[in-house]
């Protein structure tokens, strides 16, 4: 059967976040790693497909090119509506690519209007009067203002998106959203008449997103964080059902690979250490000095895997990461660590790990590519935005894997996730 919804996500953890919300609303979802080569994927047993790109920080022409290739694949698979997923903190710069990708998709789809909202209330991202809040503070006053690649200093999304597009950008504000799907539809018609090409939409609750989901039923393209996904599946008659999240039973050893340097992940590593569980710290300076850090991490893991989850982590507090970046260079340090953690993940799988938690978007991209995974079946949610997934390893075995965004997950995530898999898979 043809798929209903085709999604293009600008990073890997963001893709599973989106897929998770679709599964929770009753769709069976497959996530593909990059655009499949022609003929590489047979017919997919899924209601929605999410193509995970690594385009968030790439120059706009590259992001446009990758997104248009993804669009072509999704349309040929029968997608009736396209969803462009970006970060719930609207990660981009004024020279960023959310605007150019949106416009290129609109042109390719022949549509004159779309919506844009990164709201994801379950994770504290809300939009009001066009301004994005992270928890209780405006985006531009949140930690995102210090992000090394996409510092967000302007909380007014009408102005952020407006600076990235040639089409006029408007606003569907909360009074309209609260009035219901019909009112949103009327406002869309009015904005279209005025020549507005894209409208930021306020949403402060899941109810707002459900109303918006109903109202955008007829749009060829929607653009959003993962939040809008909770309101779309009902447009095709899907209802929440545990069957949508069913994965094969888990097996093998358990491990965590963490290259995320975010505040939430630092807390999760601290909690794992506080519990006295086995953990190996990866020091980027030792990798740069030529030590076989991956080999040492794997020897450590081999000695402990039989007793429960083992953690291999490069996660450090911001000052320590800055210090390393100052010595090695930001990109060089990132690449060294990503390459090492990807080798560790490969070695862990060779040691019999079949349940793997990966923390960090860039880290997830490196690990998934090193393991040769081409597609993930999305299963049950662990925490908002983070589901378990099942993937076929190149040898045919099933690997259960979860890709955790840096900022997501509760403090006990690194152990609670495994208990959750045992409890929910069928
Ligand atoms: N100790 C460290 N010193 C320097 N760089 C590091 C260190 N640990 C991790 N890194 C690098 O920092 C980057 C972290 O990015 P990643 O996307 O994996 O995590 P994140 O930014 O916390 O997560 P997300 O993108 O999901 O919010 C990676 O390139 C990683 O290799
Ligand atoms: O939307 C989010 O915050 C996440 O899905 C994400 O994109 C993290 O990289």
GROMACS .gro file of C-alpha atoms and ligand atoms in nm, residues 11 13 56 147 258-262 265 282 284 314-316 320-322 324-325 330 333-338 341 359-364 404-407, ligand 1:
model
   69
   11UNK     CA    1   1.882   1.539   1.132
   13UNK     CA    2   1.747   1.229   1.616
   56UNK     CA    3   2.068   2.109   0.949
  147UNK     CA    4   2.496   2.713   2.041
  258UNK     CA    5   2.717   0.911   2.433
  259UNK     CA    6   2.886   1.190   2.235
  260UNK     CA    7   2.633   1.454   2.331
  261UNK     CA    8   2.762   1.749   2.530
  262UNK     CA    9   2.423   1.894   2.622
  265UNK     CA   10   2.303   1.429   2.867
  282UNK     CA   11   3.668   0.882   2.603
  284UNK     CA   12   3.959   1.347   2.286
  314UNK     CA   13   3.283   1.163   2.570
  315UNK     CA   14   3.020   1.380   2.737
  316UNK     CA   15   3.176   1.663   2.939
  320UNK     CA   16   3.587   2.106   2.931
  321UNK     CA   17   3.447   2.072   2.578
  322UNK     CA   18   3.548   2.433   2.499
  324UNK     CA   19   3.935   2.060   2.398
  325UNK     CA   20   3.788   2.256   2.106
  330UNK     CA   21   3.582   2.263   1.695
  333UNK     CA   22   3.752   1.759   1.791
  334UNK     CA   23   3.396   1.672   1.687
  335UNK     CA   24   3.512   1.452   1.404
  336UNK     CA   25   3.775   1.269   1.613
  337UNK     CA   26   3.520   1.191   1.882
  338UNK     CA   27   3.246   1.092   1.635
  341UNK     CA   28   3.244   0.648   1.910
  359UNK     CA   29   2.305   1.015   2.268
  360UNK     CA   30   2.355   1.319   2.046
  361UNK     CA   31   2.237   1.408   1.695
  362UNK     CA   32   2.578   1.419   1.525
  363UNK     CA   33   2.692   1.114   1.720
  364UNK     CA   34   2.379   0.925   1.614
  404UNK     CA   35   1.843   1.046   2.184
  405UNK     CA   36   1.853   1.417   2.108
  406UNK     CA   37   2.101   1.592   2.335
  407UNK     CA   38   1.836   1.786   2.522
  427LIG     N1   39   3.459   1.595   2.515
  427LIG     C1   40   3.439   1.648   2.397
  427LIG     N2   41   3.522   1.743   2.348
  427LIG     C2   42   3.502   1.797   2.227
  427LIG     N3   43   3.400   1.764   2.143
  427LIG     C3   44   3.315   1.670   2.186
  427LIG     C4   45   3.330   1.609   2.314
  427LIG     N4   46   3.228   1.521   2.329
  427LIG     C5   47   3.156   1.527   2.217
  427LIG     N5   48   3.206   1.615   2.130
  427LIG     C6   49   3.153   1.649   1.998
  427LIG     O1   50   3.046   1.741   2.018
  427LIG     C7   51   2.942   1.715   1.922
  427LIG     C8   52   2.814   1.687   1.998
  427LIG     O2   53   2.713   1.687   1.907
  427LIG     P1   54   2.590   1.589   1.912
  427LIG     O3   55   2.496   1.637   1.807
  427LIG     O4   56   2.631   1.446   1.905
  427LIG     O5   57   2.530   1.615   2.058
  427LIG     P2   58   2.429   1.732   2.102
  427LIG     O6   59   2.462   1.858   2.028
  427LIG     O7   60   2.427   1.732   2.249
  427LIG     O8   61   2.292   1.669   2.055
  427LIG     P3   62   2.172   1.725   1.963
  427LIG     O9   63   2.231   1.770   1.833
  427LIG    O10   64   2.087   1.604   1.949
  427LIG    O11   65   2.110   1.834   2.042
  427LIG     C9   66   2.988   1.597   1.839
  427LIG    O12   67   3.050   1.640   1.720
  427LIG    C10   68   3.087   1.528   1.932
  427LIG    O13   69   3.181   1.449   1.862
   0.00000   0.00000   0.00000
